[in-house]
PDB file of C-alpha atoms in Angstrom:
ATOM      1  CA  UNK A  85      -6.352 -13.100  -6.202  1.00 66.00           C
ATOM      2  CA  UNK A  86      -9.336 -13.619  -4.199  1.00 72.00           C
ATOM      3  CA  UNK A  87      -8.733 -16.989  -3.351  1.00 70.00           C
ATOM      4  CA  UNK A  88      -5.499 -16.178  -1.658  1.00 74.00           C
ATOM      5  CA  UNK A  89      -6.949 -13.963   0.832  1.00 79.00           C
ATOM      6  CA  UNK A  90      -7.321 -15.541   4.461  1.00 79.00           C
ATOM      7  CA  UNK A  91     -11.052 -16.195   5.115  1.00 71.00           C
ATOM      8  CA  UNK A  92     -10.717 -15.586   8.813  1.00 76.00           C
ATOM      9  CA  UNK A  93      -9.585 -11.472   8.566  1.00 81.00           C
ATOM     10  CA  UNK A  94     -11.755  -8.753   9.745  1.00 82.00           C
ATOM     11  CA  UNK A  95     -14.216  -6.982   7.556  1.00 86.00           C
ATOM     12  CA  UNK A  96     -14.339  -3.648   6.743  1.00 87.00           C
ATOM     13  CA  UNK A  97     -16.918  -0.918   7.132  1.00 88.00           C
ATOM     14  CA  UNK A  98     -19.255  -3.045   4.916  1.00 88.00           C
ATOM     15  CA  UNK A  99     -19.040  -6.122   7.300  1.00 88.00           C
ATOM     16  CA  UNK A 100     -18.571  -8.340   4.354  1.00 90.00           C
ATOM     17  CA  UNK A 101     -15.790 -10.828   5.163  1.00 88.00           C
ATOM     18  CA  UNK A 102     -12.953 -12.762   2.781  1.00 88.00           C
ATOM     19  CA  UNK A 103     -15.214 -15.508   3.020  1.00 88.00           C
ATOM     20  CA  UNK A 104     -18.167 -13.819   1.749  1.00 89.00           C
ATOM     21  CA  UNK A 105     -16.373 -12.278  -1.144  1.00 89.00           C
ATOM     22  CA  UNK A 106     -14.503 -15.690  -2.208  1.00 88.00           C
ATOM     23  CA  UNK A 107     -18.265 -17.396  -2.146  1.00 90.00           C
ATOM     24  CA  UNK A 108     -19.596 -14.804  -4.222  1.00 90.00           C
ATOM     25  CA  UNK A 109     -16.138 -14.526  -6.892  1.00 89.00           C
ATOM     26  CA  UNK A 110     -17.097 -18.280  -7.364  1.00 91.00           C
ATOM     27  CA  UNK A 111     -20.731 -17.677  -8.133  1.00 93.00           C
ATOM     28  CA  UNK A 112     -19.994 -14.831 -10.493  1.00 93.00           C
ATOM     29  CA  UNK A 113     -16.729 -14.833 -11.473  1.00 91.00           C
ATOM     30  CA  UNK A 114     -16.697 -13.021 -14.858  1.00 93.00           C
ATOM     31  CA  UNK A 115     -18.677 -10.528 -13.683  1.00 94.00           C
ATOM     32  CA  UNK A 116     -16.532  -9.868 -11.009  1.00 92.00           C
ATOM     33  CA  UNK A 117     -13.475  -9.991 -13.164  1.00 93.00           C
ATOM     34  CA  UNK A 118     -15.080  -7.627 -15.642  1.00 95.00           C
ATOM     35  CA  UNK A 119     -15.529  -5.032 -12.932  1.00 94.00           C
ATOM     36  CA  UNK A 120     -12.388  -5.098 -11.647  1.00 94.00           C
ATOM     37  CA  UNK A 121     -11.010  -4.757 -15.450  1.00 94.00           C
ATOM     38  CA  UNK A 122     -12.981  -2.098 -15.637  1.00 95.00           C
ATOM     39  CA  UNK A 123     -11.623  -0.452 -13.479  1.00 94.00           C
ATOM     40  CA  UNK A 124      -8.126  -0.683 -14.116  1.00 93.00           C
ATOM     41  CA  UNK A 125      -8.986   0.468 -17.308  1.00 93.00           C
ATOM     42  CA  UNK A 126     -10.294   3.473 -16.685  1.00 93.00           C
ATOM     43  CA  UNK A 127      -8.656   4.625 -13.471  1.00 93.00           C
ATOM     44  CA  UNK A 128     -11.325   4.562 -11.109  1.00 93.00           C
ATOM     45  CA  UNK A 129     -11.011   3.174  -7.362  1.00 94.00           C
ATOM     46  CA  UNK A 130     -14.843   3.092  -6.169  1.00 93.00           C
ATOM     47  CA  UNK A 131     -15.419   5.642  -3.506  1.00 91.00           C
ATOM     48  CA  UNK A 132     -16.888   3.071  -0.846  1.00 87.00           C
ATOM     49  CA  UNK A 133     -13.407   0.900  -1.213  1.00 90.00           C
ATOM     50  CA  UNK A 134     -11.438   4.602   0.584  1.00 90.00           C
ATOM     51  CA  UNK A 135     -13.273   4.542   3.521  1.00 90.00           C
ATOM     52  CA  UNK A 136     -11.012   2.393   6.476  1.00 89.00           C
ATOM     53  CA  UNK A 137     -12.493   1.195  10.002  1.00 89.00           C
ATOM     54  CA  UNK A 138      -9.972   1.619  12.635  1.00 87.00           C
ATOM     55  CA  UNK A 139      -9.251  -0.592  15.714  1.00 85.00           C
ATOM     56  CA  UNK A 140      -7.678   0.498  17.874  1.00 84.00           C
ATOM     57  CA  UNK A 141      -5.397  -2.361  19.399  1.00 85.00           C
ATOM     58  CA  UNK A 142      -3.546  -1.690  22.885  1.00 87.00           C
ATOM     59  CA  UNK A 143       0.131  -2.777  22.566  1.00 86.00           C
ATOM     60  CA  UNK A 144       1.166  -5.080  24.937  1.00 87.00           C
ATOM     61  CA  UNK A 145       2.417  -4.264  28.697  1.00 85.00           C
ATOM     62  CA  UNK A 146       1.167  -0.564  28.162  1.00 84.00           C
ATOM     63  CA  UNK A 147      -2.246  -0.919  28.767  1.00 80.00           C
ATOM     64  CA  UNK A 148      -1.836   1.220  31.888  1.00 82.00           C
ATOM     65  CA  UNK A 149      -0.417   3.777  30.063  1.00 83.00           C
ATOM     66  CA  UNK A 150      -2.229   7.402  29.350  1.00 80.00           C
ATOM     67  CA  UNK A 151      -0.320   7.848  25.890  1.00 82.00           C
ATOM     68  CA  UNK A 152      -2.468   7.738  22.494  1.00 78.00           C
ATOM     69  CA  UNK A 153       0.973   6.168  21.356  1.00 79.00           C
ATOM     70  CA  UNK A 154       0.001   2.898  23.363  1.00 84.00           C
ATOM     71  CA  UNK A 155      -2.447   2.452  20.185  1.00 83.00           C
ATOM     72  CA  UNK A 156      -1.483   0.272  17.495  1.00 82.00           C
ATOM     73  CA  UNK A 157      -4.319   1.058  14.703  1.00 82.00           C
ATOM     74  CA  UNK A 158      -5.725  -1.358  12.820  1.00 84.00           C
ATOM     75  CA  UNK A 159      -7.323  -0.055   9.303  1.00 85.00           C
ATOM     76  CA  UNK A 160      -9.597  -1.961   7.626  1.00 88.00           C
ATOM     77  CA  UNK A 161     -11.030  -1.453   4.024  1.00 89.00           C
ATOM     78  CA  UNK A 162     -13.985  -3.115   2.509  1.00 91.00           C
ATOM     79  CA  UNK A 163     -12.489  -6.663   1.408  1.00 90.00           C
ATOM     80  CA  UNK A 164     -13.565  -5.386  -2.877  1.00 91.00           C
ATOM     81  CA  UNK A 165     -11.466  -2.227  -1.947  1.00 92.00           C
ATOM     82  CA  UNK A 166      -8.748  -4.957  -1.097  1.00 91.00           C
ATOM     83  CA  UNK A 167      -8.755  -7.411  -4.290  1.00 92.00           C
ATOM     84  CA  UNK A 168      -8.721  -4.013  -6.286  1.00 93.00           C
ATOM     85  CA  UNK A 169      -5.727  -2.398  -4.059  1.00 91.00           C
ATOM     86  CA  UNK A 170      -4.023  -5.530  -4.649  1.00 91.00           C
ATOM     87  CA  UNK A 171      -4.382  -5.818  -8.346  1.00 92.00           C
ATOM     88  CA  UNK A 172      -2.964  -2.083  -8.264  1.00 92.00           C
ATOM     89  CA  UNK A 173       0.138  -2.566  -6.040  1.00 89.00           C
ATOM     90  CA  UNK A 174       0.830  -5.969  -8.814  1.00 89.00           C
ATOM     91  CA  UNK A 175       0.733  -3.934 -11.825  1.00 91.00           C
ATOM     92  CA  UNK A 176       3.062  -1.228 -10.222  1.00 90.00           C
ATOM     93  CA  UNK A 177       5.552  -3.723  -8.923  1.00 87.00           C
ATOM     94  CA  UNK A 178       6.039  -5.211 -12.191  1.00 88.00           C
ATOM     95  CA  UNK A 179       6.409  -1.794 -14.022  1.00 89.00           C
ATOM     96  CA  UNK A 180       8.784  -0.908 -11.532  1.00 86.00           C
ATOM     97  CA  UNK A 181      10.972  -4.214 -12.094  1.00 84.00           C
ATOM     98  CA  UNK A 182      10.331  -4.939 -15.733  1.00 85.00           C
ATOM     99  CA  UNK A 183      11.876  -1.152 -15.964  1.00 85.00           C
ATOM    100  CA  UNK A 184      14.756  -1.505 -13.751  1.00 82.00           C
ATOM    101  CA  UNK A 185      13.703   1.609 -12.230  1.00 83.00           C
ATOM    102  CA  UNK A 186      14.027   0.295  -8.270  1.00 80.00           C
ATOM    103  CA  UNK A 187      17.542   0.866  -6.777  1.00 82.00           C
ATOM    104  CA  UNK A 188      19.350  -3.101  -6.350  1.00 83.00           C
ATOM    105  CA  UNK A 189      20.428  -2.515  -2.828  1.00 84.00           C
ATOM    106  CA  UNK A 190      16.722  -2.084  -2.253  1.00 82.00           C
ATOM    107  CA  UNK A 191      15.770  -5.005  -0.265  1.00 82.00           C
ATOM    108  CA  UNK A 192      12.460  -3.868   1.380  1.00 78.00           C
ATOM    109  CA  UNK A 193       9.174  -5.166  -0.139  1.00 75.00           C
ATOM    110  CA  UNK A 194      11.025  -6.647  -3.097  1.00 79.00           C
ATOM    111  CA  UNK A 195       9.952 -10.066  -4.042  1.00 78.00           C
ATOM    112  CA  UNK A 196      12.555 -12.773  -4.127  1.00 83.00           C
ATOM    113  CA  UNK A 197      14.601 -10.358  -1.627  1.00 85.00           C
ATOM    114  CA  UNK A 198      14.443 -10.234   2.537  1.00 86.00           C
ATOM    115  CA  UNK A 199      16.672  -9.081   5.412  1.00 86.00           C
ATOM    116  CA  UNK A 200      18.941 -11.823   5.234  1.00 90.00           C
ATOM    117  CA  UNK A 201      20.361 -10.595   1.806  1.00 91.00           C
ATOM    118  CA  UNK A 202      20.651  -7.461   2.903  1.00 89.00           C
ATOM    119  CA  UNK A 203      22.797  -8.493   6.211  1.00 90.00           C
ATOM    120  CA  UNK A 204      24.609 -10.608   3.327  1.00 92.00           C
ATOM    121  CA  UNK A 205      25.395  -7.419   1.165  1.00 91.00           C
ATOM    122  CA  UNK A 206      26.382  -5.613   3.924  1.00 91.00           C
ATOM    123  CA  UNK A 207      28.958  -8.914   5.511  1.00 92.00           C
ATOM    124  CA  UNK A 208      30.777  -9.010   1.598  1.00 93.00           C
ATOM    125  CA  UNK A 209      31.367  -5.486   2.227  1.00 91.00           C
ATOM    126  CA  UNK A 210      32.691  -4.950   5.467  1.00 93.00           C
ATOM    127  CA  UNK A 211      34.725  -8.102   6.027  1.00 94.00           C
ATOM    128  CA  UNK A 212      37.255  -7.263   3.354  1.00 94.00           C
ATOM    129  CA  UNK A 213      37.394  -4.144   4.532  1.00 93.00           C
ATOM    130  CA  UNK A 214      38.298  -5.173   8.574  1.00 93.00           C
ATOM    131  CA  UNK A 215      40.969  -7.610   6.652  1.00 93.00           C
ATOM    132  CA  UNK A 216      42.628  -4.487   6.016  1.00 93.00           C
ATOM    133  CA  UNK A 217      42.925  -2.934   9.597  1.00 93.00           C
ATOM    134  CA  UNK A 218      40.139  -0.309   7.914  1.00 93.00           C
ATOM    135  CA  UNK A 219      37.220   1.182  10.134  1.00 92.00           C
ATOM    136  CA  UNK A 220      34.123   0.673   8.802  1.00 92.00           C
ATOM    137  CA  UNK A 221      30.588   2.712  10.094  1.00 92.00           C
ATOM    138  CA  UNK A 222      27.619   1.630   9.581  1.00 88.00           C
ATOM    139  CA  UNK A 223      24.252   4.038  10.304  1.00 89.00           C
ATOM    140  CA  UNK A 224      20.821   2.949  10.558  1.00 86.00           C
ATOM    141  CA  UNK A 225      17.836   4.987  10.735  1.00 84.00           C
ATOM    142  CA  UNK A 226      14.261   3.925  11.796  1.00 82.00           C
ATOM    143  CA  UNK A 227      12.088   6.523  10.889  1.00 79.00           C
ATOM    144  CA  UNK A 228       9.122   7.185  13.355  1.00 77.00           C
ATOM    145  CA  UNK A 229       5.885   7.353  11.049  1.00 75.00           C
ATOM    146  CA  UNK A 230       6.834   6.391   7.828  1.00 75.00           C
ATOM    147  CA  UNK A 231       4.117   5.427   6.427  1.00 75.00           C
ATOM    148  CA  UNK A 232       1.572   7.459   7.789  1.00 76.00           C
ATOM    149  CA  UNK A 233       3.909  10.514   6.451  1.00 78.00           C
ATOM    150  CA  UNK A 234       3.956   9.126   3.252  1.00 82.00           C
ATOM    151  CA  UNK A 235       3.551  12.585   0.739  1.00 85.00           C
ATOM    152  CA  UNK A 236       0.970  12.176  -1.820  1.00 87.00           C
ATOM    153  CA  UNK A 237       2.683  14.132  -4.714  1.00 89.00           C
ATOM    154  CA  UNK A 238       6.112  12.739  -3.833  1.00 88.00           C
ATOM    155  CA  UNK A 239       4.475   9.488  -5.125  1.00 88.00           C
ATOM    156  CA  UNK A 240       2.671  10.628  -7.774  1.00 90.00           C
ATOM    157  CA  UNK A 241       5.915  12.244  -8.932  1.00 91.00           C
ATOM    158  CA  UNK A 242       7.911   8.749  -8.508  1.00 90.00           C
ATOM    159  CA  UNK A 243       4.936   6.708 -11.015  1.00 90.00           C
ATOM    160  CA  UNK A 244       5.361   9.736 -13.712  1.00 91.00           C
ATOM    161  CA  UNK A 245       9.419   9.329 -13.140  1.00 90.00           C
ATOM    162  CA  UNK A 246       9.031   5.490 -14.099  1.00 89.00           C
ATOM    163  CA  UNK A 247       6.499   6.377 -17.033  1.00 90.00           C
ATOM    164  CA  UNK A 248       4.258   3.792 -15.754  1.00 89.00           C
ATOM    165  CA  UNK A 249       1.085   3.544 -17.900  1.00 91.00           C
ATOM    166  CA  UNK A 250      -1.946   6.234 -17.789  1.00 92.00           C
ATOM    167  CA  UNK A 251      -4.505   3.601 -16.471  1.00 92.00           C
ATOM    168  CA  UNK A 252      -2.234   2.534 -13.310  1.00 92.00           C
ATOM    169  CA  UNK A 253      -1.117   6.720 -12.677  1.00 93.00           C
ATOM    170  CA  UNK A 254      -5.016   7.357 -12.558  1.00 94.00           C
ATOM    171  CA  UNK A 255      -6.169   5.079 -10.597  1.00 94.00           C
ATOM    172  CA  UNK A 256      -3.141   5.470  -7.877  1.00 93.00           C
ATOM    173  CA  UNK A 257      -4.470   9.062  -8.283  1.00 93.00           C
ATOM    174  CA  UNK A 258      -8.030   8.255  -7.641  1.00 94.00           C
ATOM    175  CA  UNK A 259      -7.063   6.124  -5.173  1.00 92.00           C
ATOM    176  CA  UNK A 260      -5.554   8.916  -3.237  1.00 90.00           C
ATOM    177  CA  UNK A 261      -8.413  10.847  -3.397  1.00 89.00           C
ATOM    178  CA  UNK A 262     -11.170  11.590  -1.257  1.00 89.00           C
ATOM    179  CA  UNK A 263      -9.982   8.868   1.871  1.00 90.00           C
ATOM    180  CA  UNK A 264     -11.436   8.768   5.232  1.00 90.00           C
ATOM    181  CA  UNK A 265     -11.373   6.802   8.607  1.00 88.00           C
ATOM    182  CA  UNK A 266     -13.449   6.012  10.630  1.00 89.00           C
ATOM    183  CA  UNK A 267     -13.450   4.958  14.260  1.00 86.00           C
ATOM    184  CA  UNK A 268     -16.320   3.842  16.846  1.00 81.00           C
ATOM    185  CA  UNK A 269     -15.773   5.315  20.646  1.00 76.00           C
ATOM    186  CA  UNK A 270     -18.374   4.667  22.542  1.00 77.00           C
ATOM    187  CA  UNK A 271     -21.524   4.187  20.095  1.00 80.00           C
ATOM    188  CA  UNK A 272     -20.186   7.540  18.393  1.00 81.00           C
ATOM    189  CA  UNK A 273     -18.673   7.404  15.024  1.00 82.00           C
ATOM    190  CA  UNK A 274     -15.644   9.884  14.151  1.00 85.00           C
ATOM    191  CA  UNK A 275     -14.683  10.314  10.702  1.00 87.00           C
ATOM    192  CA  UNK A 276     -11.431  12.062   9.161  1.00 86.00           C
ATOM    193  CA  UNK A 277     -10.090  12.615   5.789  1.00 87.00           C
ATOM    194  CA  UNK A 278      -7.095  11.452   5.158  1.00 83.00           C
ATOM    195  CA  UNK A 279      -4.617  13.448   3.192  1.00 79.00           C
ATOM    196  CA  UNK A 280      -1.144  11.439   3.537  1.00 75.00           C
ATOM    197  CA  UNK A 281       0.144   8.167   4.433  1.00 72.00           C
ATOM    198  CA  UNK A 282      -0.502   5.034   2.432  1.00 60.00           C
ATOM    199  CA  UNK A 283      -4.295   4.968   2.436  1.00 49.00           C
ATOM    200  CA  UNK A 284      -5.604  15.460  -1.952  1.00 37.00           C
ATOM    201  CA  UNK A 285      -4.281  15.368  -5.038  1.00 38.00           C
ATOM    202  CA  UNK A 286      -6.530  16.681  -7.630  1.00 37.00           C
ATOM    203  CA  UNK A 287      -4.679  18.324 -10.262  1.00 35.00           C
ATOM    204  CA  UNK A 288      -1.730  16.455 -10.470  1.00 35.00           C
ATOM    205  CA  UNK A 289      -3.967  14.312 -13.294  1.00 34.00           C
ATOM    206  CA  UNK A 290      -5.241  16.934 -15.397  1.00 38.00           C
ATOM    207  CA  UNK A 291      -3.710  16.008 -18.788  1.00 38.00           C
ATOM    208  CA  UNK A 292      -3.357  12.782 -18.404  1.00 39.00           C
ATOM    209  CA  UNK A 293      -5.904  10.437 -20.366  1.00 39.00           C
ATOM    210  CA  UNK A 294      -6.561   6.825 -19.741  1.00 38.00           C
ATOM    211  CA  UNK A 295      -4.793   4.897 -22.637  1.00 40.00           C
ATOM    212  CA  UNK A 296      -2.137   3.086 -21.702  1.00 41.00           C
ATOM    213  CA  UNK A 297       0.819   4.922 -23.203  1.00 37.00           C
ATOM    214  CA  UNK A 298       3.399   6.240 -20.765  1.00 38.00           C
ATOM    215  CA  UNK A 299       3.177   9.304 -19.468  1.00 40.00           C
ATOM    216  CA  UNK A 300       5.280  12.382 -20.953  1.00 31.00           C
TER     217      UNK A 300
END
């Protein structure tokens, strides 16, 4: 896991680079292992792997522009906060396929699956149908934000739909918790917590151990 990650990538807020962290996974490596294990076990995402350092990145040919939407931000988390992030988003993806419980047109962030298929899918439907003098419409949606609207309970809802393990619902749910951002203007540091998106649920857990049987 470690090893795959490119060694030329900003840090995060702890300046310690991909580099650094693949050195020290090959002087330690079972204790590194151990911790990670440890906390997939027991749920817990370590409070200094939430915080993200944003960079602000000016999109190109708008750098004249007085919109905040000429920003692309860049967030960057502690490379640990990565490996374990990782490890979580692995375990989820195979629950979710060992379980059948993703949709088969679903062709976003599938493995083994791209936009090509998909324009596939859509070409064995609609040519039979223009064989038959038949109209066919086709709508597509891009929806502004998407990820940075992502609602926290919508997801916790979805892992306790699949019955994905207690260990993996915890730590999604301590993941959640208790994120900020950061961002440097002009020697001053702003911070925010972050209560949607991808990177303030408390309660949503209560009754749920860490074993891993499925949830009820």
């Amino acid at each position: 896991m470690v090893e795959g990650f490119k060694p030329r990538k900003a840090p995060g807020p702890d300046g310690i680079t991909n580099e650094i962290q693949q050195l020290v996974y090959k002087a330690i490596p079972k204790t590194m292992t151990a911790i990670y294990n440890e906390c997939l076990r027991t749920g817990c995402f370590p409070t200094n792997f939430k915080t993200a350092r944003i960079l602000p990145i000016t999109k190109p040919g708008r750098e004249d522009s007085t919109d905040p939407s000429k920003f692309r931000p860049i967030s960057l988390i502690n490379t640990a906060g990565k490996v374990l992030e990782e490890l979580l988003i692995k375990r989820i993806m195979h629950h979710l396929h060992q379980t059948e419980f993703l949709n088969k047109n679903q062709y976003g962030f599938t493995p083994q699956k791209n936009t090509i298929d998909a324009a596939m899918e859509e070409r064995k439907f609609i040519e039979p149908q223009l064989e038959k003098g038949r109209v066919v419409i086709m709508v597509s949606l891009d929806v502004r934000g998407a990820f940075d609207s992502a609602w926290w309970p919508a997801i916790l809802k979805g892992l306790r739909d699949t019955k994905c393990t207690r260990n993996l619902y915890n730590l999604t749910l301590d993941y959640l918790k208790e994120r900020k951002a950061v961002i440097n203007i002009n020697n001053f540091n702003i911070e925010k917590r972050i209560n949607k998106g991808f990177h303030k649920v408390h309660a949503a857990a209560q009754g749920y151990g860490t074993s891993n049987t499925t949830l009820s």
